[in-house]
Structures are given as C-alpha cells and as structure tokens.
mmCIF file of C-alpha atoms in Angstrom:
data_model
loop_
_atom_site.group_PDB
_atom_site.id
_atom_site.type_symbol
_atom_site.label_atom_id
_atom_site.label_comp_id
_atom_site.label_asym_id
_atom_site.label_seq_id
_atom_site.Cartn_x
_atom_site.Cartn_y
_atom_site.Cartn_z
ATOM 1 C CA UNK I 1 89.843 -7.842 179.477
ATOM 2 C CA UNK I 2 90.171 -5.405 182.135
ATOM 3 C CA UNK I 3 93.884 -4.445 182.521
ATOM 4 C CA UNK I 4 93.728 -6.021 186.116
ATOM 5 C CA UNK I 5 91.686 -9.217 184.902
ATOM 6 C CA UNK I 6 94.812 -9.504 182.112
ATOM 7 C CA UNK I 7 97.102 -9.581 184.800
ATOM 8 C CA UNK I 8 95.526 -11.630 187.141
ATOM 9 C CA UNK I 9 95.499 -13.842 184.366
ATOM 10 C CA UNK I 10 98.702 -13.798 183.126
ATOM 11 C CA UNK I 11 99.943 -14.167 186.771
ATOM 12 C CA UNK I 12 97.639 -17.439 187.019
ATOM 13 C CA UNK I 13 99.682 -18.934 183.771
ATOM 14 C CA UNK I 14 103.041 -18.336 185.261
ATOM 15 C CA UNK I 15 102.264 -20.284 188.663
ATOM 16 C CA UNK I 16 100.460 -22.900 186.262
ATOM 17 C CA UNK I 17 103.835 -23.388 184.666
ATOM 18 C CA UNK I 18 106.238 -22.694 187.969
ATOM 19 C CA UNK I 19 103.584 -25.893 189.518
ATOM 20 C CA UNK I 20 103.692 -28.119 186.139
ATOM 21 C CA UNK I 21 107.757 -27.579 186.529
ATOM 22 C CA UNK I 22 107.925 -28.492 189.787
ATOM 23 C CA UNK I 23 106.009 -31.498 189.163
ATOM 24 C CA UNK I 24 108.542 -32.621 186.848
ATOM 25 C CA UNK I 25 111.135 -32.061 189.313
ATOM 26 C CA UNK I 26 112.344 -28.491 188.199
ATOM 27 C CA UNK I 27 112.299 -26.101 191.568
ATOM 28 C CA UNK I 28 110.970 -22.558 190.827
ATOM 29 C CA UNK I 29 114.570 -21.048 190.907
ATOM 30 C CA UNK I 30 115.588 -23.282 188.089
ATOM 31 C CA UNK I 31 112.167 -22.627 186.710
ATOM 32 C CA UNK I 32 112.581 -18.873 186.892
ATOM 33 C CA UNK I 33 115.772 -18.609 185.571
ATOM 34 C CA UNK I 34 114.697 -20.093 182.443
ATOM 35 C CA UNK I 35 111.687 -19.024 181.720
ATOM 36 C CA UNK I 36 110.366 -15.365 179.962
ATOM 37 C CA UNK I 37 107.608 -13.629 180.947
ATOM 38 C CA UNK I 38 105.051 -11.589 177.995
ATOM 39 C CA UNK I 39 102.712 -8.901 178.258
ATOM 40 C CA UNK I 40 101.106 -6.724 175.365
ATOM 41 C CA UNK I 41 101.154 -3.061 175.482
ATOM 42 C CA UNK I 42 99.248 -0.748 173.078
ATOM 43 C CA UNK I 43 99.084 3.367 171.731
ATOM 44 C CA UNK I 44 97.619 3.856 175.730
ATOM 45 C CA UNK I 45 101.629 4.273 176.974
ATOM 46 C CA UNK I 46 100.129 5.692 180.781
ATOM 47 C CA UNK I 47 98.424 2.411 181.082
ATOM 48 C CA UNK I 48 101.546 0.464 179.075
ATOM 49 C CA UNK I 49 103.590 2.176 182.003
ATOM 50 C CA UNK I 50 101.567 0.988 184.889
ATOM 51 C CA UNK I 51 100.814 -2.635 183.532
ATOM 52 C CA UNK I 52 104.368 -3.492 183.233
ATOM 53 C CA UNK I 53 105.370 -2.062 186.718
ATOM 54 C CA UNK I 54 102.890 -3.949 188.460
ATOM 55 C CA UNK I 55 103.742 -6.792 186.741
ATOM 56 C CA UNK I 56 107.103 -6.851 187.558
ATOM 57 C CA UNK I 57 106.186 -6.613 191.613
ATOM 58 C CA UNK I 58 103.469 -8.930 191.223
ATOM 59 C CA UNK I 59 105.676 -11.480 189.176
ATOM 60 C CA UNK I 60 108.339 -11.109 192.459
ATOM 61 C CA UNK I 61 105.421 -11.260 194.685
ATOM 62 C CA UNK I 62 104.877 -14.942 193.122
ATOM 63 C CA UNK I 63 108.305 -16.037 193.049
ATOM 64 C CA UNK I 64 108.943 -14.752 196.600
ATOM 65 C CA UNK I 65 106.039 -16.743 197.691
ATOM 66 C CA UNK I 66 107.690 -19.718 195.837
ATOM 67 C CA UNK I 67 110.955 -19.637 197.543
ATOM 68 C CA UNK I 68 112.865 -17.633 194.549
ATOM 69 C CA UNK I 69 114.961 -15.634 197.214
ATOM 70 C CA UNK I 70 116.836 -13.263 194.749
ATOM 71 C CA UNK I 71 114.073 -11.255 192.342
ATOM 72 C CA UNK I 72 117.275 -11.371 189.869
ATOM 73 C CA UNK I 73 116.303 -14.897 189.111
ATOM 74 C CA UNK I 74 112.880 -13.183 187.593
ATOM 75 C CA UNK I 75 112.200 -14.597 184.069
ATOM 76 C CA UNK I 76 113.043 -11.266 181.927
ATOM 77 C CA UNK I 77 109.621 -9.434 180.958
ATOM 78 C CA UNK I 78 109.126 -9.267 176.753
ATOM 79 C CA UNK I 79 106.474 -6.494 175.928
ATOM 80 C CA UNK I 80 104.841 -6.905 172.396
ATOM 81 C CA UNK I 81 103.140 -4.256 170.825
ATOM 82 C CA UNK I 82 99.497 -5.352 170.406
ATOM 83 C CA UNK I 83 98.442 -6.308 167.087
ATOM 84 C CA UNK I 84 94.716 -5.136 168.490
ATOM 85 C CA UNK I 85 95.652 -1.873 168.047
ATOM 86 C CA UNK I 86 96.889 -2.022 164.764
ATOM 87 C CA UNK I 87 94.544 -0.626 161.698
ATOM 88 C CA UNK I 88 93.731 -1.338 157.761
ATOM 89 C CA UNK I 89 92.641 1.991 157.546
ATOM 90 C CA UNK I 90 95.480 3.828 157.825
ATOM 91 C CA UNK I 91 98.911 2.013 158.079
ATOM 92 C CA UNK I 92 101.117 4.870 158.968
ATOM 93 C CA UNK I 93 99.006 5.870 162.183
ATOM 94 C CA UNK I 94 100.066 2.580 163.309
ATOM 95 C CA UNK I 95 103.986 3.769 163.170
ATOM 96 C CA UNK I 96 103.469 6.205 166.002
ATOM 97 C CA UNK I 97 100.828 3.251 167.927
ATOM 98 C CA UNK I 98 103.588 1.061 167.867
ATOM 99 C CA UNK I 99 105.955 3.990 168.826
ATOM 100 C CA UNK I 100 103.724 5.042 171.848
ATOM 101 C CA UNK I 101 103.737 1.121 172.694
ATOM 102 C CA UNK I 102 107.765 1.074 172.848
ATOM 103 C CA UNK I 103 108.322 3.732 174.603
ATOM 104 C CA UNK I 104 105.557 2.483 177.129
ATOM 105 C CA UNK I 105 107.451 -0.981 177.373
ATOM 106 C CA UNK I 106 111.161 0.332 177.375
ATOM 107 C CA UNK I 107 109.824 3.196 180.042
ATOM 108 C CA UNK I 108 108.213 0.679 182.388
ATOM 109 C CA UNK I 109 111.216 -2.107 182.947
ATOM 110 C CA UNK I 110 110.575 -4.551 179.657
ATOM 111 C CA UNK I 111 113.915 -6.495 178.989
ATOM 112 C CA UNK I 112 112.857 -6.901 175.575
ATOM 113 C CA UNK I 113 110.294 -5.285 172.992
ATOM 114 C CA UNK I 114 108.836 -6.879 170.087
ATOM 115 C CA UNK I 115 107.288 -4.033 167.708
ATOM 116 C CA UNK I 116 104.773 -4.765 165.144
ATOM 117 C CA UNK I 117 105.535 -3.692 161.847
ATOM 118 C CA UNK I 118 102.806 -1.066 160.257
ATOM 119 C CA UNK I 119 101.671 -2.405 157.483
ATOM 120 C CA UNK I 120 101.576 -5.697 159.182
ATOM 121 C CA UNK I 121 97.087 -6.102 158.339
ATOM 122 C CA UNK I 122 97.034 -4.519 154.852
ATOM 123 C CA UNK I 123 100.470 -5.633 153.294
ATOM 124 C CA UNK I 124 101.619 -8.803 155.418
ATOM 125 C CA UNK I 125 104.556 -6.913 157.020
ATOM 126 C CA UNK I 126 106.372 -4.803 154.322
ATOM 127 C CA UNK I 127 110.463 -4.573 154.392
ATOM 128 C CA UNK I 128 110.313 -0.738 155.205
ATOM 129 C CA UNK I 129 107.947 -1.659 157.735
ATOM 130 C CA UNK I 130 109.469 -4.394 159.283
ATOM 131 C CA UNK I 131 112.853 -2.298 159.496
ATOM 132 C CA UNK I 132 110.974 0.971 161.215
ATOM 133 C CA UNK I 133 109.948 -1.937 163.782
ATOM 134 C CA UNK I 134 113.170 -3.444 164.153
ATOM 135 C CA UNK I 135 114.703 0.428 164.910
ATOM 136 C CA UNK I 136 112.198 1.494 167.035
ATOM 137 C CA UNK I 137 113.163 0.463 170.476
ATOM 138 C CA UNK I 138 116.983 1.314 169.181
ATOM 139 C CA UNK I 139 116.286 5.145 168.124
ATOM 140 C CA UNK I 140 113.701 5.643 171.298
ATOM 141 C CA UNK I 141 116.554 4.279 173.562
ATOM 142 C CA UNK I 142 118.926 6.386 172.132
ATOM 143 C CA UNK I 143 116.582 10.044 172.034
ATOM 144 C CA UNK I 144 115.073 9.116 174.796
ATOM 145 C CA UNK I 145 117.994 7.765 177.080
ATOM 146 C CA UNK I 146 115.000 5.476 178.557
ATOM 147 C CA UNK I 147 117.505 2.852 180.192
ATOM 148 C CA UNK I 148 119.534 4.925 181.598
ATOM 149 C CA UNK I 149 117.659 5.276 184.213
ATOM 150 C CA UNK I 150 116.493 2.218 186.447
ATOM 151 C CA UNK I 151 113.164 3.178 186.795
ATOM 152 C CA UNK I 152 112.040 6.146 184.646
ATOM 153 C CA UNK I 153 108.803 6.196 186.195
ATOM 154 C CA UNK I 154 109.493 5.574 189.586
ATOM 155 C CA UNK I 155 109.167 8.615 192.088
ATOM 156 C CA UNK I 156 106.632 10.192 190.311
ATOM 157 C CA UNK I 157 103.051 10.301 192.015
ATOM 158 C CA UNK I 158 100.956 9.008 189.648
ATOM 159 C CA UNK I 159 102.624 5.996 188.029
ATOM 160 C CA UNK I 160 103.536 5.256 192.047
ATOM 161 C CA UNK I 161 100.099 5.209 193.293
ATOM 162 C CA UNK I 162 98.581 3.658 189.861
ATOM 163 C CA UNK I 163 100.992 1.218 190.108
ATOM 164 C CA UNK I 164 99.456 0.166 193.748
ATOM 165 C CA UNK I 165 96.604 0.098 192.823
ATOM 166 C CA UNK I 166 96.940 -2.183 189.710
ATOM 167 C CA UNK I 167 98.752 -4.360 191.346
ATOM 168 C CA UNK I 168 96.652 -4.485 194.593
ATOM 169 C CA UNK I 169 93.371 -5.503 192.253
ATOM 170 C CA UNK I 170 95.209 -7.609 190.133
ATOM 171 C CA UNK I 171 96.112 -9.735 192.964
ATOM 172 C CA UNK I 172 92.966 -9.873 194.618
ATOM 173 C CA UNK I 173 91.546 -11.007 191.103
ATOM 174 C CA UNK I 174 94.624 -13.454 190.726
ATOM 175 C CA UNK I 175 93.874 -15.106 194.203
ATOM 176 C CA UNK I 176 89.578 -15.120 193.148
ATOM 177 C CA UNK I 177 91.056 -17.310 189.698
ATOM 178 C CA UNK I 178 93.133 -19.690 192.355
ATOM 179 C CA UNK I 179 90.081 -20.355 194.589
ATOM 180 C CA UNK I 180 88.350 -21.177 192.146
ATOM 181 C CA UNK I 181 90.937 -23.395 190.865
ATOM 182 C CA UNK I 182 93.456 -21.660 188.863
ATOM 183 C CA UNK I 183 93.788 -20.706 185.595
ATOM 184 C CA UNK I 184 94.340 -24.098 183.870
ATOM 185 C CA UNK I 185 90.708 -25.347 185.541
ATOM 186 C CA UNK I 186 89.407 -22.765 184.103
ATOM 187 C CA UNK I 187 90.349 -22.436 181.276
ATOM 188 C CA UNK I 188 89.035 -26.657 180.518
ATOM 189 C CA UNK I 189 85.846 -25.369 181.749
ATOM 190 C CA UNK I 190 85.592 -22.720 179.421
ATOM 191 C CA UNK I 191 84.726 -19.569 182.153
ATOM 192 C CA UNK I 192 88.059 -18.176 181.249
ATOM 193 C CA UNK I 193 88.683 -17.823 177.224
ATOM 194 C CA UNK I 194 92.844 -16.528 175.970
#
C-alpha cells in the first residue's frame, strides 16, 4: 500500500478499537493509556522518518477528537522492521536494512523498536543474528545520541513539510475509509485486505 493508504489504515484500526472499547464501557483515556500503537518501517529511513511523524500527529489528531485531553495518554508507538524487506539472497545486506530501519524508527519518535534478525528467511533467526538485532537500537542510540534530542527531525525543511503532507493525505484517505464505513466494514466486505 501507498504509505498514506497504510496510514489511513492503520488510523482506521485504532478508532475501530478506541469504538469497540468504548462499547464495553472503557472511555478512550483509559483506552489510550493501555493500548500500543505499531507501524513497520523498512531500508527507505527518509520515508521511515516521515511515516512515524505523521503518525504520531495523526494518532493525537484521533485521540483529541475523542476527548483524550493530554497527548501523554498516547498509546506508545512500536516500529518493527519489515520482514518485506528482508532477502534469501544475501543475509548480511539485511544487517544494514534492518540498521537503516532503526535508525529511521528511533529518529522519528518510536518508543520501542523491534529489529528483525538477518538471517531470519534462510536460517530461521540464527543466535548471532538474533543478538546483532537485539543491539541494534542500543549501539545506534548510543553513536548516534538519537534520543537525546526530542525530535531529531524536527526543524528541518523537508521532514517538516513531508511530514504535512503525509499526514494531510493520510487523513483525507482515513476519513474516505470512515464514509464508507470504517475499516472493520471493510475489511468483512473484502475491499480492504491486511
């Protein structure tokens, strides 16, 4: 899916479960609190950047509109590296994939990064490999000094105005899924496929 269709979608399964919730007498800001919100991220870390900072305003955007006052009550946002990316062909190309995926999810907000271990489609996830993944996210935030800073990306031009933009579609592609009955509706009908 387009990165703006992936959003809209993932925004239309976090009202479904905010509404479901509330049906069962759990109010969003109970619902928020306890709740954690996924995205994938791949090799592309511009777009990785972008996704996840739109994201994060359009998941406030939703919970603002649901009478979550304080956007600290926001579920925390887990990036995962995308298994799509990963290859047969070469295992160790998928170290720095999963590398340029971490560093996009730790540089735009995640709270948490799952990394996919390299060998993970020829060898079923070897221990070397699954170690390098565990100690990825710890030796970029240490180089890198990534969370120091509360938004590494913000200020600068591009992620700014890309940003905007991704959002701004994404939502307009969020509210076309709701008219037309939100994602759970469409899903049973089978126009939307996850």
């Amino acid at each position: 899916a387009s990165p703006d269709f992936e959003l809209a979608a993932w925004l239309g399964a976090v009202v479904a479960t905010l509404r479901a919730l509330d049906a069962r007498g759990v109010p969003p800001e109970k619902a928020a609190a306890q709740l954690s919100a996924t995205l994938p991220v791949d090799a592309d870390f511009m777009l990785g950047i972008v996704k996840l900072r739109a994201a994060r305003a359009l998941l406030w955007r939703v919970l603002a509109a649901s009478g979550v006052p304080d956007p600290l009550c926001a579920p925390p946002l887990l990036a995962i590296s995308n298994r799509r990316m990963l290859t047969a062909f070469e295992p160790f190309t998928n170290a720095l994939r999963a590398g340029a995926a971490t560093f996009a999810a730790l540089a735009g907000g995640a709270d948490a990064v799952e990394v996919a271990p390299y060998d993970e489609r020829t060898l079923g996830a070897s221990v070397a490999a699954r170690r390098l993944a565990r100690n990825t996210g710890h030796i970029l935030l240490e180089e890198s000094h990534v969370a120091r800073v509360l938004d590494p990306a913000g200020g600068a031009y591009f992620f700014e105005a890309e940003t905007r933009a991704l959002a701004e579609s994404a939502w307009a592609t969020f509210r076309g899924l709701e008219a037309e009955g939100g994602l759970p509706h469409l899903l049973q009908r089978g126009q939307v496929a996850m």
